[in-house]
Amino acid sequence: MIRSFKTPFTRPQLGAYHHGVMQYHYRDVMCNKSPIDIALYLHLIHAVRPATFIEIGTKFGGSAMMFRDVVRMYDLQTQIVTIDRAPPDVDDRFDGIRFVAGDVMALEQTFEQNALFDLPHPWILSEDSAHTFDACMAVLEFGAQHLRSGEYLIMEDSVLAELDLADRFDGGPSRALETYLTQHPDIYDIDKTYCDMFGVNATTNPNGYLRKR
């Protein structure tokens, strides 16, 4: 049993916070990132200085655009790759981002077909796709196989259970995290530097900042 997924927010606070996250745009493109997690990603990217940032779950591309701008701000040459079953139509604002068509349940195939295994390390891998238990488990296992020691997997939206939304996703990210980390305790560490920076699990991704051992 891993530690609790409870955040320090009251239920009304968390509901209002989540509402704001779902309305959040970056440069007029839907982004759906919380202000706390934006701050955490800023810190993480600066610390890891990834050669490749891989996002699973593109939606409209707002978060990929934000990550691209962050690495440029830090003067990094990080490659930004975002994977989705149906990549969005994009324009000049998305230059420097590689959009890849692929399924979270077929990541090995997606990476092989698009030569993504050749991308330079270190990697940061952000799972923000279907949020189902099976999808999250698939990404956790993929990261176990392909992330190197010290690289990161971010499991987005493990707060869904506290919002009473987990049943829609067969338990969702928190169930997947608890199941996988309990069954495989030697693969990842929950990095409290990020999960607890603003309070214990004061994030929309409680227990979701994972460092590969």
mmCIF file with all atom_site columns, C-alpha atoms in Angstrom:
data_model
loop_
_atom_site.group_PDB
_atom_site.id
_atom_site.type_symbol
_atom_site.label_atom_id
_atom_site.label_alt_id
_atom_site.label_comp_id
_atom_site.label_asym_id
_atom_site.label_entity_id
_atom_site.label_seq_id
_atom_site.pdbx_PDB_ins_code
_atom_site.Cartn_x
_atom_site.Cartn_y
_atom_site.Cartn_z
_atom_site.occupancy
_atom_site.B_iso_or_equiv
_atom_site.pdbx_formal_charge
_atom_site.auth_seq_id
_atom_site.auth_comp_id
_atom_site.auth_asym_id
_atom_site.auth_atom_id
_atom_site.pdbx_PDB_model_num
ATOM 1   C CA . MET A 1 1   ? 0.000   0.000  0.000   1.00 0.00 ? 1   MET A CA 1
ATOM 2   C CA . ILE A 1 2   ? 1.505   3.336  -1.053  1.00 0.00 ? 2   ILE A CA 1
ATOM 3   C CA . ARG A 1 3   ? 0.757   6.594  0.693   1.00 0.00 ? 3   ARG A CA 1
ATOM 4   C CA . SER A 1 4   ? -2.610  8.366  0.547   1.00 0.00 ? 4   SER A CA 1
ATOM 5   C CA . PHE A 1 5   ? -3.679  10.265 -2.561  1.00 0.00 ? 5   PHE A CA 1
ATOM 6   C CA . LYS A 1 6   ? -5.511  12.864 -0.500  1.00 0.00 ? 6   LYS A CA 1
ATOM 7   C CA . THR A 1 7   ? -4.721  16.492 -1.290  1.00 0.00 ? 7   THR A CA 1
ATOM 8   C CA . PRO A 1 8   ? -4.758  19.284 1.319   1.00 0.00 ? 8   PRO A CA 1
ATOM 9   C CA . PHE A 1 9   ? -7.690  20.984 -0.412  1.00 0.00 ? 9   PHE A CA 1
ATOM 10  C CA . THR A 1 10  ? -11.237 20.864 0.903   1.00 0.00 ? 10  THR A CA 1
ATOM 11  C CA . ARG A 1 11  ? -13.782 19.356 -1.454  1.00 0.00 ? 11  ARG A CA 1
ATOM 12  C CA . PRO A 1 12  ? -15.286 22.768 -2.405  1.00 0.00 ? 12  PRO A CA 1
ATOM 13  C CA . GLN A 1 13  ? -11.783 24.192 -2.975  1.00 0.00 ? 13  GLN A CA 1
ATOM 14  C CA . LEU A 1 14  ? -10.787 21.217 -5.085  1.00 0.00 ? 14  LEU A CA 1
ATOM 15  C CA . GLY A 1 15  ? -13.950 21.403 -7.154  1.00 0.00 ? 15  GLY A CA 1
ATOM 16  C CA . ALA A 1 16  ? -13.400 25.082 -7.896  1.00 0.00 ? 16  ALA A CA 1
ATOM 17  C CA . TYR A 1 17  ? -9.720  24.436 -8.604  1.00 0.00 ? 17  TYR A CA 1
ATOM 18  C CA . HIS A 1 18  ? -10.545 21.651 -11.041 1.00 0.00 ? 18  HIS A CA 1
ATOM 19  C CA . HIS A 1 19  ? -13.117 23.850 -12.764 1.00 0.00 ? 19  HIS A CA 1
ATOM 20  C CA . GLY A 1 20  ? -10.435 26.454 -13.346 1.00 0.00 ? 20  GLY A CA 1
ATOM 21  C CA . VAL A 1 21  ? -8.010  23.834 -14.674 1.00 0.00 ? 21  VAL A CA 1
ATOM 22  C CA . MET A 1 22  ? -10.591 22.657 -17.193 1.00 0.00 ? 22  MET A CA 1
ATOM 23  C CA . GLN A 1 23  ? -11.028 26.241 -18.430 1.00 0.00 ? 23  GLN A CA 1
ATOM 24  C CA . TYR A 1 24  ? -7.328  27.085 -18.603 1.00 0.00 ? 24  TYR A CA 1
ATOM 25  C CA . HIS A 1 25  ? -5.871  28.164 -21.957 1.00 0.00 ? 25  HIS A CA 1
ATOM 26  C CA . TYR A 1 26  ? -2.269  28.849 -22.929 1.00 0.00 ? 26  TYR A CA 1
ATOM 27  C CA . ARG A 1 27  ? -1.808  31.351 -25.742 1.00 0.00 ? 27  ARG A CA 1
ATOM 28  C CA . ASP A 1 28  ? -5.503  30.935 -26.594 1.00 0.00 ? 28  ASP A CA 1
ATOM 29  C CA . VAL A 1 29  ? -5.226  27.139 -26.885 1.00 0.00 ? 29  VAL A CA 1
ATOM 30  C CA . MET A 1 30  ? -6.872  24.808 -24.373 1.00 0.00 ? 30  MET A CA 1
ATOM 31  C CA . CYS A 1 31  ? -4.174  23.556 -22.004 1.00 0.00 ? 31  CYS A CA 1
ATOM 32  C CA . ASN A 1 32  ? -5.918  22.171 -18.882 1.00 0.00 ? 32  ASN A CA 1
ATOM 33  C CA . LYS A 1 33  ? -2.927  22.510 -16.561 1.00 0.00 ? 33  LYS A CA 1
ATOM 34  C CA . SER A 1 34  ? -3.160  23.735 -12.988 1.00 0.00 ? 34  SER A CA 1
ATOM 35  C CA . PRO A 1 35  ? -0.998  26.672 -11.839 1.00 0.00 ? 35  PRO A CA 1
ATOM 36  C CA . ILE A 1 36  ? 0.710   24.456 -9.255  1.00 0.00 ? 36  ILE A CA 1
ATOM 37  C CA . ASP A 1 37  ? 1.586   21.807 -11.804 1.00 0.00 ? 37  ASP A CA 1
ATOM 38  C CA . ILE A 1 38  ? 2.824   24.386 -14.285 1.00 0.00 ? 38  ILE A CA 1
ATOM 39  C CA . ALA A 1 39  ? 5.199   25.568 -11.550 1.00 0.00 ? 39  ALA A CA 1
ATOM 40  C CA . LEU A 1 40  ? 6.250   21.967 -10.846 1.00 0.00 ? 40  LEU A CA 1
ATOM 41  C CA . TYR A 1 41  ? 6.908   21.261 -14.520 1.00 0.00 ? 41  TYR A CA 1
ATOM 42  C CA . LEU A 1 42  ? 8.992   24.449 -14.737 1.00 0.00 ? 42  LEU A CA 1
ATOM 43  C CA . HIS A 1 43  ? 11.108  23.242 -11.818 1.00 0.00 ? 43  HIS A CA 1
ATOM 44  C CA . LEU A 1 44  ? 11.354  19.671 -13.135 1.00 0.00 ? 44  LEU A CA 1
ATOM 45  C CA . ILE A 1 45  ? 12.383  20.667 -16.654 1.00 0.00 ? 45  ILE A CA 1
ATOM 46  C CA . HIS A 1 46  ? 15.059  22.979 -15.286 1.00 0.00 ? 46  HIS A CA 1
ATOM 47  C CA . ALA A 1 47  ? 16.385  20.248 -12.989 1.00 0.00 ? 47  ALA A CA 1
ATOM 48  C CA . VAL A 1 48  ? 16.328  17.360 -15.478 1.00 0.00 ? 48  VAL A CA 1
ATOM 49  C CA . ARG A 1 49  ? 17.192  19.365 -18.611 1.00 0.00 ? 49  ARG A CA 1
ATOM 50  C CA . PRO A 1 50  ? 15.562  16.689 -20.774 1.00 0.00 ? 50  PRO A CA 1
ATOM 51  C CA . ALA A 1 51  ? 16.791  16.011 -24.275 1.00 0.00 ? 51  ALA A CA 1
ATOM 52  C CA . THR A 1 52  ? 13.288  14.777 -25.101 1.00 0.00 ? 52  THR A CA 1
ATOM 53  C CA . PHE A 1 53  ? 9.898   15.591 -23.582 1.00 0.00 ? 53  PHE A CA 1
ATOM 54  C CA . ILE A 1 54  ? 7.203   13.103 -24.605 1.00 0.00 ? 54  ILE A CA 1
ATOM 55  C CA . GLU A 1 55  ? 3.549   13.872 -23.944 1.00 0.00 ? 55  GLU A CA 1
ATOM 56  C CA . ILE A 1 56  ? 0.927   11.151 -24.331 1.00 0.00 ? 56  ILE A CA 1
ATOM 57  C CA . GLY A 1 57  ? -2.434  12.803 -24.949 1.00 0.00 ? 57  GLY A CA 1
ATOM 58  C CA . THR A 1 58  ? -2.320  15.945 -27.084 1.00 0.00 ? 58  THR A CA 1
ATOM 59  C CA . LYS A 1 59  ? -5.903  17.219 -27.048 1.00 0.00 ? 59  LYS A CA 1
ATOM 60  C CA . PHE A 1 60  ? -5.653  20.670 -28.675 1.00 0.00 ? 60  PHE A CA 1
ATOM 61  C CA . GLY A 1 61  ? -1.881  21.018 -28.257 1.00 0.00 ? 61  GLY A CA 1
ATOM 62  C CA . GLY A 1 62  ? -1.845  23.770 -25.637 1.00 0.00 ? 62  GLY A CA 1
ATOM 63  C CA . SER A 1 63  ? 0.309   21.924 -23.117 1.00 0.00 ? 63  SER A CA 1
ATOM 64  C CA . ALA A 1 64  ? 2.777   20.815 -25.810 1.00 0.00 ? 64  ALA A CA 1
ATOM 65  C CA . MET A 1 65  ? 3.069   24.450 -26.873 1.00 0.00 ? 65  MET A CA 1
ATOM 66  C CA . MET A 1 66  ? 3.684   25.477 -23.272 1.00 0.00 ? 66  MET A CA 1
ATOM 67  C CA . PHE A 1 67  ? 6.382   22.814 -22.794 1.00 0.00 ? 67  PHE A CA 1
ATOM 68  C CA . ARG A 1 68  ? 8.064   23.932 -26.015 1.00 0.00 ? 68  ARG A CA 1
ATOM 69  C CA . ASP A 1 69  ? 8.125   27.535 -24.840 1.00 0.00 ? 69  ASP A CA 1
ATOM 70  C CA . VAL A 1 70  ? 9.520   26.516 -21.455 1.00 0.00 ? 70  VAL A CA 1
ATOM 71  C CA . VAL A 1 71  ? 12.459  24.602 -22.934 1.00 0.00 ? 71  VAL A CA 1
ATOM 72  C CA . ARG A 1 72  ? 13.169  27.505 -25.269 1.00 0.00 ? 72  ARG A CA 1
ATOM 73  C CA . MET A 1 73  ? 13.104  29.894 -22.317 1.00 0.00 ? 73  MET A CA 1
ATOM 74  C CA . TYR A 1 74  ? 15.713  27.705 -20.622 1.00 0.00 ? 74  TYR A CA 1
ATOM 75  C CA . ASP A 1 75  ? 17.755  27.660 -23.850 1.00 0.00 ? 75  ASP A CA 1
ATOM 76  C CA . LEU A 1 76  ? 17.458  23.882 -24.082 1.00 0.00 ? 76  LEU A CA 1
ATOM 77  C CA . GLN A 1 77  ? 17.440  21.914 -27.319 1.00 0.00 ? 77  GLN A CA 1
ATOM 78  C CA . THR A 1 78  ? 14.748  19.582 -25.988 1.00 0.00 ? 78  THR A CA 1
ATOM 79  C CA . GLN A 1 79  ? 12.688  17.760 -28.594 1.00 0.00 ? 79  GLN A CA 1
ATOM 80  C CA . ILE A 1 80  ? 8.958   18.013 -27.872 1.00 0.00 ? 80  ILE A CA 1
ATOM 81  C CA . VAL A 1 81  ? 6.887   15.046 -29.035 1.00 0.00 ? 81  VAL A CA 1
ATOM 82  C CA . THR A 1 82  ? 3.165   14.675 -28.402 1.00 0.00 ? 82  THR A CA 1
ATOM 83  C CA . ILE A 1 83  ? 1.197   11.516 -29.171 1.00 0.00 ? 83  ILE A CA 1
ATOM 84  C CA . ASP A 1 84  ? -2.534  11.197 -29.722 1.00 0.00 ? 84  ASP A CA 1
ATOM 85  C CA . ARG A 1 85  ? -4.938  8.905  -31.555 1.00 0.00 ? 85  ARG A CA 1
ATOM 86  C CA . ALA A 1 86  ? -6.187  11.950 -33.469 1.00 0.00 ? 86  ALA A CA 1
ATOM 87  C CA . PRO A 1 87  ? -3.575  14.746 -33.511 1.00 0.00 ? 87  PRO A CA 1
ATOM 88  C CA . PRO A 1 88  ? -5.127  18.215 -33.930 1.00 0.00 ? 88  PRO A CA 1
ATOM 89  C CA . ASP A 1 89  ? -4.818  20.436 -36.956 1.00 0.00 ? 89  ASP A CA 1
ATOM 90  C CA . VAL A 1 90  ? -2.043  22.906 -36.187 1.00 0.00 ? 90  VAL A CA 1
ATOM 91  C CA . ASP A 1 91  ? -0.604  26.116 -37.580 1.00 0.00 ? 91  ASP A CA 1
ATOM 92  C CA . ASP A 1 92  ? 2.641   28.112 -37.335 1.00 0.00 ? 92  ASP A CA 1
ATOM 93  C CA . ARG A 1 93  ? 2.212   28.623 -33.593 1.00 0.00 ? 93  ARG A CA 1
ATOM 94  C CA . PHE A 1 94  ? 3.128   24.965 -33.080 1.00 0.00 ? 94  PHE A CA 1
ATOM 95  C CA . ASP A 1 95  ? 6.484   25.024 -34.824 1.00 0.00 ? 95  ASP A CA 1
ATOM 96  C CA . GLY A 1 96  ? 9.106   22.854 -33.171 1.00 0.00 ? 96  GLY A CA 1
ATOM 97  C CA . ILE A 1 97  ? 6.570   20.320 -31.866 1.00 0.00 ? 97  ILE A CA 1
ATOM 98  C CA . ARG A 1 98  ? 6.365   16.855 -33.377 1.00 0.00 ? 98  ARG A CA 1
ATOM 99  C CA . PHE A 1 99  ? 2.810   15.534 -33.522 1.00 0.00 ? 99  PHE A CA 1
ATOM 100 C CA . VAL A 1 100 ? 2.539   11.755 -33.741 1.00 0.00 ? 100 VAL A CA 1
ATOM 101 C CA . ALA A 1 101 ? -0.555  9.616  -34.336 1.00 0.00 ? 101 ALA A CA 1
ATOM 102 C CA . GLY A 1 102 ? -0.549  6.737  -31.894 1.00 0.00 ? 102 GLY A CA 1
ATOM 103 C CA . ASP A 1 103 ? -2.535  4.833  -29.296 1.00 0.00 ? 103 ASP A CA 1
ATOM 104 C CA . VAL A 1 104 ? -1.649  4.722  -25.607 1.00 0.00 ? 104 VAL A CA 1
ATOM 105 C CA . MET A 1 105 ? -2.492  1.007  -25.684 1.00 0.00 ? 105 MET A CA 1
ATOM 106 C CA . ALA A 1 106 ? 0.040   0.409  -28.458 1.00 0.00 ? 106 ALA A CA 1
ATOM 107 C CA . LEU A 1 107 ? 3.013   2.515  -27.404 1.00 0.00 ? 107 LEU A CA 1
ATOM 108 C CA . GLU A 1 108 ? 5.651   -0.012 -28.454 1.00 0.00 ? 108 GLU A CA 1
ATOM 109 C CA . GLN A 1 109 ? 4.245   -0.043 -31.969 1.00 0.00 ? 109 GLN A CA 1
ATOM 110 C CA . THR A 1 110 ? 3.878   3.737  -32.055 1.00 0.00 ? 110 THR A CA 1
ATOM 111 C CA . PHE A 1 111 ? 7.470   4.269  -30.944 1.00 0.00 ? 111 PHE A CA 1
ATOM 112 C CA . GLU A 1 112 ? 8.844   1.691  -33.373 1.00 0.00 ? 112 GLU A CA 1
ATOM 113 C CA . GLN A 1 113 ? 6.891   2.996  -36.370 1.00 0.00 ? 113 GLN A CA 1
ATOM 114 C CA . ASN A 1 114 ? 7.947   6.592  -35.711 1.00 0.00 ? 114 ASN A CA 1
ATOM 115 C CA . ALA A 1 115 ? 11.564  5.908  -34.648 1.00 0.00 ? 115 ALA A CA 1
ATOM 116 C CA . LEU A 1 116 ? 10.834  7.414  -31.241 1.00 0.00 ? 116 LEU A CA 1
ATOM 117 C CA . PHE A 1 117 ? 13.132  4.969  -29.470 1.00 0.00 ? 117 PHE A CA 1
ATOM 118 C CA . ASP A 1 118 ? 15.973  6.853  -31.179 1.00 0.00 ? 118 ASP A CA 1
ATOM 119 C CA . LEU A 1 119 ? 15.090  10.097 -29.395 1.00 0.00 ? 119 LEU A CA 1
ATOM 120 C CA . PRO A 1 120 ? 17.921  11.348 -27.176 1.00 0.00 ? 120 PRO A CA 1
ATOM 121 C CA . HIS A 1 121 ? 17.906  10.900 -23.405 1.00 0.00 ? 121 HIS A CA 1
ATOM 122 C CA . PRO A 1 122 ? 17.209  11.994 -20.734 1.00 0.00 ? 122 PRO A CA 1
ATOM 123 C CA . TRP A 1 123 ? 13.451  11.761 -21.197 1.00 0.00 ? 123 TRP A CA 1
ATOM 124 C CA . ILE A 1 124 ? 10.477  13.159 -19.364 1.00 0.00 ? 124 ILE A CA 1
ATOM 125 C CA . LEU A 1 125 ? 7.328   11.162 -20.157 1.00 0.00 ? 125 LEU A CA 1
ATOM 126 C CA . SER A 1 126 ? 3.971   12.767 -19.343 1.00 0.00 ? 126 SER A CA 1
ATOM 127 C CA . GLU A 1 127 ? 0.861   10.556 -19.394 1.00 0.00 ? 127 GLU A CA 1
ATOM 128 C CA . ASP A 1 128 ? -2.234  12.704 -20.010 1.00 0.00 ? 128 ASP A CA 1
ATOM 129 C CA . SER A 1 129 ? -4.354  10.601 -22.348 1.00 0.00 ? 129 SER A CA 1
ATOM 130 C CA . ALA A 1 130 ? -7.365  8.395  -21.608 1.00 0.00 ? 130 ALA A CA 1
ATOM 131 C CA . HIS A 1 131 ? -6.903  8.323  -17.802 1.00 0.00 ? 131 HIS A CA 1
ATOM 132 C CA . THR A 1 132 ? -8.372  4.812  -17.675 1.00 0.00 ? 132 THR A CA 1
ATOM 133 C CA . PHE A 1 133 ? -6.869  2.203  -15.391 1.00 0.00 ? 133 PHE A CA 1
ATOM 134 C CA . ASP A 1 134 ? -5.700  0.110  -18.353 1.00 0.00 ? 134 ASP A CA 1
ATOM 135 C CA . ALA A 1 135 ? -4.160  3.072  -20.167 1.00 0.00 ? 135 ALA A CA 1
ATOM 136 C CA . CYS A 1 136 ? -2.303  4.236  -17.067 1.00 0.00 ? 136 CYS A CA 1
ATOM 137 C CA . MET A 1 137 ? -1.048  0.726  -16.349 1.00 0.00 ? 137 MET A CA 1
ATOM 138 C CA . ALA A 1 138 ? 0.186   0.464  -19.931 1.00 0.00 ? 138 ALA A CA 1
ATOM 139 C CA . VAL A 1 139 ? 2.207   3.678  -19.586 1.00 0.00 ? 139 VAL A CA 1
ATOM 140 C CA . LEU A 1 140 ? 3.642   2.641  -16.228 1.00 0.00 ? 140 LEU A CA 1
ATOM 141 C CA . GLU A 1 141 ? 4.821   -0.644 -17.747 1.00 0.00 ? 141 GLU A CA 1
ATOM 142 C CA . PHE A 1 142 ? 6.160   1.126  -20.839 1.00 0.00 ? 142 PHE A CA 1
ATOM 143 C CA . GLY A 1 143 ? 8.136   3.508  -18.643 1.00 0.00 ? 143 GLY A CA 1
ATOM 144 C CA . ALA A 1 144 ? 9.465   0.590  -16.611 1.00 0.00 ? 144 ALA A CA 1
ATOM 145 C CA . GLN A 1 145 ? 10.817  -0.945 -19.796 1.00 0.00 ? 145 GLN A CA 1
ATOM 146 C CA . HIS A 1 146 ? 12.165  2.137  -21.540 1.00 0.00 ? 146 HIS A CA 1
ATOM 147 C CA . LEU A 1 147 ? 12.928  4.949  -19.091 1.00 0.00 ? 147 LEU A CA 1
ATOM 148 C CA . ARG A 1 148 ? 16.476  5.095  -17.764 1.00 0.00 ? 148 ARG A CA 1
ATOM 149 C CA . SER A 1 149 ? 17.459  5.592  -14.163 1.00 0.00 ? 149 SER A CA 1
ATOM 150 C CA . GLY A 1 150 ? 16.766  9.152  -13.028 1.00 0.00 ? 150 GLY A CA 1
ATOM 151 C CA . GLU A 1 151 ? 14.245  9.881  -15.785 1.00 0.00 ? 151 GLU A CA 1
ATOM 152 C CA . TYR A 1 152 ? 10.661  10.865 -14.977 1.00 0.00 ? 152 TYR A CA 1
ATOM 153 C CA . LEU A 1 153 ? 7.147   9.681  -15.666 1.00 0.00 ? 153 LEU A CA 1
ATOM 154 C CA . ILE A 1 154 ? 4.387   12.111 -14.725 1.00 0.00 ? 154 ILE A CA 1
ATOM 155 C CA . MET A 1 155 ? 0.985   10.498 -14.207 1.00 0.00 ? 155 MET A CA 1
ATOM 156 C CA . GLU A 1 156 ? -1.524  13.288 -14.735 1.00 0.00 ? 156 GLU A CA 1
ATOM 157 C CA . ASP A 1 157 ? -4.896  13.641 -13.001 1.00 0.00 ? 157 ASP A CA 1
ATOM 158 C CA . SER A 1 158 ? -4.549  11.128 -10.204 1.00 0.00 ? 158 SER A CA 1
ATOM 159 C CA . VAL A 1 159 ? -6.771  13.596 -8.308  1.00 0.00 ? 159 VAL A CA 1
ATOM 160 C CA . LEU A 1 160 ? -9.845  12.215 -10.132 1.00 0.00 ? 160 LEU A CA 1
ATOM 161 C CA . ALA A 1 161 ? -10.716 9.863  -7.282  1.00 0.00 ? 161 ALA A CA 1
ATOM 162 C CA . GLU A 1 162 ? -10.923 12.734 -4.807  1.00 0.00 ? 162 GLU A CA 1
ATOM 163 C CA . LEU A 1 163 ? -13.215 14.515 -7.271  1.00 0.00 ? 163 LEU A CA 1
ATOM 164 C CA . ASP A 1 164 ? -15.480 11.417 -7.276  1.00 0.00 ? 164 ASP A CA 1
ATOM 165 C CA . LEU A 1 165 ? -14.726 10.857 -10.961 1.00 0.00 ? 165 LEU A CA 1
ATOM 166 C CA . ALA A 1 166 ? -12.587 7.735  -10.797 1.00 0.00 ? 166 ALA A CA 1
ATOM 167 C CA . ASP A 1 167 ? -15.449 5.330  -11.521 1.00 0.00 ? 167 ASP A CA 1
ATOM 168 C CA . ARG A 1 168 ? -15.736 6.812  -15.007 1.00 0.00 ? 168 ARG A CA 1
ATOM 169 C CA . PHE A 1 169 ? -12.196 5.577  -15.665 1.00 0.00 ? 169 PHE A CA 1
ATOM 170 C CA . ASP A 1 170 ? -12.310 2.178  -13.931 1.00 0.00 ? 170 ASP A CA 1
ATOM 171 C CA . GLY A 1 171 ? -10.433 3.638  -11.004 1.00 0.00 ? 171 GLY A CA 1
ATOM 172 C CA . GLY A 1 172 ? -8.246  5.822  -13.188 1.00 0.00 ? 172 GLY A CA 1
ATOM 173 C CA . PRO A 1 173 ? -4.691  6.989  -12.515 1.00 0.00 ? 173 PRO A CA 1
ATOM 174 C CA . SER A 1 174 ? -4.751  6.619  -8.726  1.00 0.00 ? 174 SER A CA 1
ATOM 175 C CA . ARG A 1 175 ? -5.861  2.989  -8.896  1.00 0.00 ? 175 ARG A CA 1
ATOM 176 C CA . ALA A 1 176 ? -3.188  2.299  -11.513 1.00 0.00 ? 176 ALA A CA 1
ATOM 177 C CA . LEU A 1 177 ? -0.492  3.978  -9.433  1.00 0.00 ? 177 LEU A CA 1
ATOM 178 C CA . GLU A 1 178 ? -1.465  2.124  -6.267  1.00 0.00 ? 178 GLU A CA 1
ATOM 179 C CA . THR A 1 179 ? -1.676  -1.200 -8.105  1.00 0.00 ? 179 THR A CA 1
ATOM 180 C CA . TYR A 1 180 ? 1.552   -0.861 -10.061 1.00 0.00 ? 180 TYR A CA 1
ATOM 181 C CA . LEU A 1 181 ? 3.695   0.614  -7.310  1.00 0.00 ? 181 LEU A CA 1
ATOM 182 C CA . THR A 1 182 ? 2.486   -2.004 -4.835  1.00 0.00 ? 182 THR A CA 1
ATOM 183 C CA . GLN A 1 183 ? 3.183   -4.858 -7.243  1.00 0.00 ? 183 GLN A CA 1
ATOM 184 C CA . HIS A 1 184 ? 6.490   -3.403 -8.457  1.00 0.00 ? 184 HIS A CA 1
ATOM 185 C CA . PRO A 1 185 ? 8.021   -1.445 -5.563  1.00 0.00 ? 185 PRO A CA 1
ATOM 186 C CA . ASP A 1 186 ? 11.519  -1.375 -7.062  1.00 0.00 ? 186 ASP A CA 1
ATOM 187 C CA . ILE A 1 187 ? 10.756  0.387  -10.376 1.00 0.00 ? 187 ILE A CA 1
ATOM 188 C CA . TYR A 1 188 ? 9.794   3.968  -9.468  1.00 0.00 ? 188 TYR A CA 1
ATOM 189 C CA . ASP A 1 189 ? 10.108  6.350  -6.546  1.00 0.00 ? 189 ASP A CA 1
ATOM 190 C CA . ILE A 1 190 ? 7.373   8.889  -5.816  1.00 0.00 ? 190 ILE A CA 1
ATOM 191 C CA . ASP A 1 191 ? 9.389   12.097 -5.893  1.00 0.00 ? 191 ASP A CA 1
ATOM 192 C CA . LYS A 1 192 ? 8.149   14.106 -2.923  1.00 0.00 ? 192 LYS A CA 1
ATOM 193 C CA . THR A 1 193 ? 10.252  17.048 -4.070  1.00 0.00 ? 193 THR A CA 1
ATOM 194 C CA . TYR A 1 194 ? 7.500   17.673 -6.601  1.00 0.00 ? 194 TYR A CA 1
ATOM 195 C CA . CYS A 1 195 ? 4.428   15.986 -5.110  1.00 0.00 ? 195 CYS A CA 1
ATOM 196 C CA . ASP A 1 196 ? 4.841   17.854 -1.819  1.00 0.00 ? 196 ASP A CA 1
ATOM 197 C CA . MET A 1 197 ? 6.484   21.129 -2.844  1.00 0.00 ? 197 MET A CA 1
ATOM 198 C CA . PHE A 1 198 ? 3.399   23.206 -1.960  1.00 0.00 ? 198 PHE A CA 1
ATOM 199 C CA . GLY A 1 199 ? 2.003   20.814 0.672   1.00 0.00 ? 199 GLY A CA 1
ATOM 200 C CA . VAL A 1 200 ? 1.609   17.052 0.768   1.00 0.00 ? 200 VAL A CA 1
ATOM 201 C CA . ASN A 1 201 ? 0.138   16.120 -2.621  1.00 0.00 ? 201 ASN A CA 1
ATOM 202 C CA . ALA A 1 202 ? -0.922  19.708 -3.285  1.00 0.00 ? 202 ALA A CA 1
ATOM 203 C CA . THR A 1 203 ? -1.162  18.939 -7.001  1.00 0.00 ? 203 THR A CA 1
ATOM 204 C CA . THR A 1 204 ? -3.678  17.593 -9.475  1.00 0.00 ? 204 THR A CA 1
ATOM 205 C CA . ASN A 1 205 ? -1.244  14.686 -9.846  1.00 0.00 ? 205 ASN A CA 1
ATOM 206 C CA . PRO A 1 206 ? -0.980  13.297 -6.286  1.00 0.00 ? 206 PRO A CA 1
ATOM 207 C CA . ASN A 1 207 ? 1.761   10.660 -6.056  1.00 0.00 ? 207 ASN A CA 1
ATOM 208 C CA . GLY A 1 208 ? 2.143   11.147 -9.805  1.00 0.00 ? 208 GLY A CA 1
ATOM 209 C CA . TYR A 1 209 ? 5.689   12.532 -10.090 1.00 0.00 ? 209 TYR A CA 1
ATOM 210 C CA . LEU A 1 210 ? 7.679   9.335  -10.524 1.00 0.00 ? 210 LEU A CA 1
ATOM 211 C CA . ARG A 1 211 ? 11.449  8.990  -10.860 1.00 0.00 ? 211 ARG A CA 1
ATOM 212 C CA . LYS A 1 212 ? 12.733  5.792  -12.421 1.00 0.00 ? 212 LYS A CA 1
ATOM 213 C CA . ARG A 1 213 ? 15.178  3.928  -10.168 1.00 0.00 ? 213 ARG A CA 1
#
